[in-house]
């Protein structure tokens, strides 16, 4: 984790750790490990890193991106980069989220989406899922939002990594509806 962008115990690092935790409710045998205090983050240095940047040559206008390097079918490194100038929220309040009445993009949902790319998942526009438009892929209980990978993304991870016995039930109800494709989302 980049020491400037994600110091341990900050709201950003805690929220990114929450996104990682949500992926662990998937029955696939993969793990993300975080280390803090990386002083020199950079793309293409053979390290997995997470940081904020305003470098549009990396971001290409996106609020966040995951750059993945691979050798054949094996992922060798993945960098998750967030736009430092983008209006993210770490709040789980519907009033802050663009999915409801707010103007900010949920950081946890965006992190889950980018971590999906780090796992090897691509964009998916055939059904409601986190690897499509991530901002409305959320469950709500009263005034609290809950972000998660969801069924389709979990199926993709199981396809890539297999499954182990799990006590988790992947059951949820959504008041959002899949309305069709919008380009790759």
CSV table of C-alpha atoms in Angstrom, one decimal:
chain,number,residue,atom,x,y,z
A,1,UNK,CA,0.0,0.0,0.0
A,2,UNK,CA,1.5,3.4,-1.0
A,3,UNK,CA,2.6,5.1,2.2
A,4,UNK,CA,1.4,8.6,1.0
A,5,UNK,CA,-2.0,7.4,-0.3
A,6,UNK,CA,-2.8,4.5,2.1
A,7,UNK,CA,-1.1,4.9,5.5
A,8,UNK,CA,-2.2,2.1,7.8
A,9,UNK,CA,-5.3,3.0,9.8
A,10,UNK,CA,-6.4,5.8,7.4
A,11,UNK,CA,-10.0,5.9,6.1
A,12,UNK,CA,-8.7,4.9,2.7
A,13,UNK,CA,-6.7,1.9,3.8
A,14,UNK,CA,-9.5,0.7,6.1
A,15,UNK,CA,-12.0,1.0,3.3
A,16,UNK,CA,-9.7,-0.9,0.9
A,17,UNK,CA,-9.3,-3.6,3.5
A,18,UNK,CA,-13.1,-3.8,3.7
A,19,UNK,CA,-13.2,-4.4,0.0
A,20,UNK,CA,-10.7,-7.2,0.3
A,21,UNK,CA,-12.7,-8.7,3.1
A,22,UNK,CA,-15.8,-8.7,0.9
A,23,UNK,CA,-14.0,-10.8,-1.7
A,24,UNK,CA,-13.2,-13.4,1.1
A,25,UNK,CA,-16.9,-14.3,1.3
A,26,UNK,CA,-16.3,-16.0,-2.1
A,27,UNK,CA,-15.6,-19.7,-1.9
A,28,UNK,CA,-12.5,-19.5,-4.1
A,29,UNK,CA,-9.0,-20.2,-2.7
A,30,UNK,CA,-7.2,-16.8,-3.4
A,31,UNK,CA,-5.8,-14.3,-1.0
A,32,UNK,CA,-4.8,-10.7,-1.0
A,33,UNK,CA,-2.1,-9.7,1.5
A,34,UNK,CA,-1.4,-6.1,2.4
A,35,UNK,CA,1.8,-4.5,3.4
A,36,UNK,CA,2.0,-0.8,4.4
A,37,UNK,CA,4.7,1.8,4.1
A,38,UNK,CA,5.7,1.5,0.4
A,39,UNK,CA,7.5,4.7,-0.4
A,40,UNK,CA,8.1,4.4,-4.1
A,41,UNK,CA,5.0,3.2,-6.0
A,42,UNK,CA,5.2,2.9,-9.7
A,43,UNK,CA,3.6,1.0,-12.5
A,44,UNK,CA,5.5,-1.9,-14.0
A,45,UNK,CA,8.0,-2.5,-11.2
A,46,UNK,CA,6.9,-6.1,-10.7
A,47,UNK,CA,5.2,-5.3,-7.4
A,48,UNK,CA,1.5,-5.3,-6.5
A,49,UNK,CA,0.7,-1.8,-5.4
A,50,UNK,CA,-2.2,0.4,-4.5
A,51,UNK,CA,-2.1,4.2,-4.6
A,52,UNK,CA,-3.8,7.5,-5.6
A,53,UNK,CA,-2.5,9.4,-8.7
A,54,UNK,CA,-3.4,12.2,-11.0
A,55,UNK,CA,-1.4,10.7,-13.9
A,56,UNK,CA,-4.0,10.4,-16.7
A,57,UNK,CA,-1.5,8.4,-18.8
A,58,UNK,CA,-2.2,5.7,-16.2
A,59,UNK,CA,-5.9,6.4,-15.5
A,60,UNK,CA,-7.1,7.4,-19.0
A,61,UNK,CA,-10.0,9.4,-17.6
A,62,UNK,CA,-11.3,6.6,-15.3
A,63,UNK,CA,-11.9,7.1,-11.6
A,64,UNK,CA,-9.7,4.0,-11.0
A,65,UNK,CA,-7.9,1.4,-12.9
A,66,UNK,CA,-6.1,-1.9,-12.4
A,67,UNK,CA,-3.1,-2.6,-14.5
A,68,UNK,CA,-2.4,-6.3,-14.7
A,69,UNK,CA,0.8,-8.0,-15.9
A,70,UNK,CA,0.8,-11.6,-16.8
A,71,UNK,CA,3.0,-14.4,-18.1
A,72,UNK,CA,0.7,-16.7,-20.1
A,73,UNK,CA,-2.4,-17.3,-17.9
A,74,UNK,CA,-0.5,-16.5,-14.7
A,75,UNK,CA,-1.0,-13.0,-13.2
A,76,UNK,CA,2.4,-11.8,-12.1
A,77,UNK,CA,1.5,-8.3,-10.7
A,78,UNK,CA,-1.5,-6.0,-10.5
A,79,UNK,CA,-1.5,-2.3,-9.5
A,80,UNK,CA,-4.7,-0.6,-8.4
A,81,UNK,CA,-4.6,3.1,-9.0
A,82,UNK,CA,-7.3,5.6,-7.9
A,83,UNK,CA,-7.8,9.1,-9.4
A,84,UNK,CA,-6.6,11.5,-6.7
A,85,UNK,CA,-8.9,14.2,-8.2
A,86,UNK,CA,-12.0,12.1,-8.2
A,87,UNK,CA,-14.8,12.6,-5.7
A,88,UNK,CA,-15.0,9.3,-3.7
A,89,UNK,CA,-16.8,8.6,-0.5
A,90,UNK,CA,-15.9,6.0,2.1
A,91,UNK,CA,-19.3,6.6,3.7
A,92,UNK,CA,-21.9,3.8,3.7
A,93,UNK,CA,-24.7,6.4,3.7
A,94,UNK,CA,-27.1,6.4,0.7
A,95,UNK,CA,-27.2,10.2,0.9
A,96,UNK,CA,-23.5,10.4,-0.2
A,97,UNK,CA,-23.7,7.8,-2.9
A,98,UNK,CA,-24.3,8.5,-6.6
A,99,UNK,CA,-26.5,5.3,-6.6
A,100,UNK,CA,-29.0,7.3,-4.6
A,101,UNK,CA,-29.2,11.1,-4.0
A,102,UNK,CA,-25.5,11.8,-3.4
A,103,UNK,CA,-22.8,13.0,-5.7
A,104,UNK,CA,-19.9,10.8,-4.7
A,105,UNK,CA,-18.8,7.5,-6.0
A,106,UNK,CA,-18.5,4.8,-3.3
A,107,UNK,CA,-14.8,3.9,-2.7
A,108,UNK,CA,-15.5,0.4,-1.4
A,109,UNK,CA,-17.6,-0.6,-4.4
A,110,UNK,CA,-14.9,0.8,-6.8
A,111,UNK,CA,-12.2,-1.1,-4.8
A,112,UNK,CA,-14.2,-4.3,-5.1
A,113,UNK,CA,-14.4,-3.7,-8.9
A,114,UNK,CA,-10.7,-3.1,-9.3
A,115,UNK,CA,-9.8,-6.1,-7.1
A,116,UNK,CA,-11.9,-8.1,-9.5
A,117,UNK,CA,-9.6,-7.1,-12.3
A,118,UNK,CA,-6.6,-8.0,-10.0
A,119,UNK,CA,-8.1,-11.5,-9.8
A,120,UNK,CA,-8.3,-11.7,-13.6
A,121,UNK,CA,-12.0,-10.7,-14.1
A,122,UNK,CA,-13.0,-8.5,-17.1
A,123,UNK,CA,-15.9,-6.1,-17.5
A,124,UNK,CA,-19.2,-7.9,-17.8
A,125,UNK,CA,-22.3,-6.2,-19.3
A,126,UNK,CA,-24.7,-9.1,-19.5
A,127,UNK,CA,-26.2,-8.8,-16.0
A,128,UNK,CA,-26.2,-6.8,-12.9
A,129,UNK,CA,-22.8,-7.2,-11.2
A,130,UNK,CA,-19.8,-5.4,-9.7
A,131,UNK,CA,-17.7,-5.9,-12.8
A,132,UNK,CA,-20.3,-3.9,-14.8
A,133,UNK,CA,-21.3,-0.6,-13.4
A,134,UNK,CA,-20.0,-0.9,-9.8
A,135,UNK,CA,-21.6,2.2,-8.3
A,136,UNK,CA,-25.2,0.9,-8.2
A,137,UNK,CA,-24.1,-2.7,-7.3
A,138,UNK,CA,-25.0,-2.3,-3.6
A,139,UNK,CA,-27.4,-3.6,-1.0
A,140,UNK,CA,-29.2,-1.3,1.3
A,141,UNK,CA,-30.5,-1.9,4.8
A,142,UNK,CA,-32.3,1.2,6.1
A,143,UNK,CA,-29.6,4.0,6.0
A,144,UNK,CA,-26.6,1.7,5.5
A,145,UNK,CA,-25.1,0.5,2.2
A,146,UNK,CA,-23.3,-2.8,1.8
A,147,UNK,CA,-21.0,-3.4,-1.1
A,148,UNK,CA,-20.0,-6.9,-2.2
A,149,UNK,CA,-18.8,-8.8,-5.3
A,150,UNK,CA,-22.1,-10.5,-5.9
A,151,UNK,CA,-23.1,-13.7,-7.6
A,152,UNK,CA,-21.8,-13.2,-11.1
A,153,UNK,CA,-18.4,-12.0,-10.0
A,154,UNK,CA,-18.2,-14.8,-7.5
A,155,UNK,CA,-18.9,-17.3,-10.3
A,156,UNK,CA,-16.1,-15.8,-12.3
A,157,UNK,CA,-13.7,-16.2,-9.4
A,158,UNK,CA,-14.8,-19.8,-8.9
A,159,UNK,CA,-14.3,-20.4,-12.6
A,160,UNK,CA,-10.7,-19.0,-12.4
A,161,UNK,CA,-9.6,-20.4,-9.0
A,162,UNK,CA,-11.9,-23.3,-8.2
A,163,UNK,CA,-13.9,-23.6,-5.0
A,164,UNK,CA,-13.3,-24.8,-1.5
A,165,UNK,CA,-15.8,-25.8,1.1
A,166,UNK,CA,-17.4,-22.7,2.5
A,167,UNK,CA,-20.0,-21.9,5.1
A,168,UNK,CA,-21.1,-18.7,3.3
A,169,UNK,CA,-24.4,-18.4,1.6
A,170,UNK,CA,-24.4,-16.0,-1.3
A,171,UNK,CA,-28.0,-14.8,-0.9
A,172,UNK,CA,-29.2,-11.2,-1.3
A,173,UNK,CA,-32.0,-9.1,-2.6
A,174,UNK,CA,-31.6,-6.0,-4.7
A,175,UNK,CA,-34.0,-3.2,-5.6
A,176,UNK,CA,-31.8,-2.4,-8.6
A,177,UNK,CA,-32.7,-3.9,-12.0
A,178,UNK,CA,-30.5,-4.8,-15.0
A,179,UNK,CA,-31.6,-2.5,-17.8
A,180,UNK,CA,-29.2,-3.5,-20.5
A,181,UNK,CA,-25.7,-2.7,-21.8
A,182,UNK,CA,-24.0,0.7,-22.0
A,183,UNK,CA,-20.8,0.0,-24.1
A,184,UNK,CA,-18.6,-2.4,-22.1
A,185,UNK,CA,-20.6,-1.8,-18.9
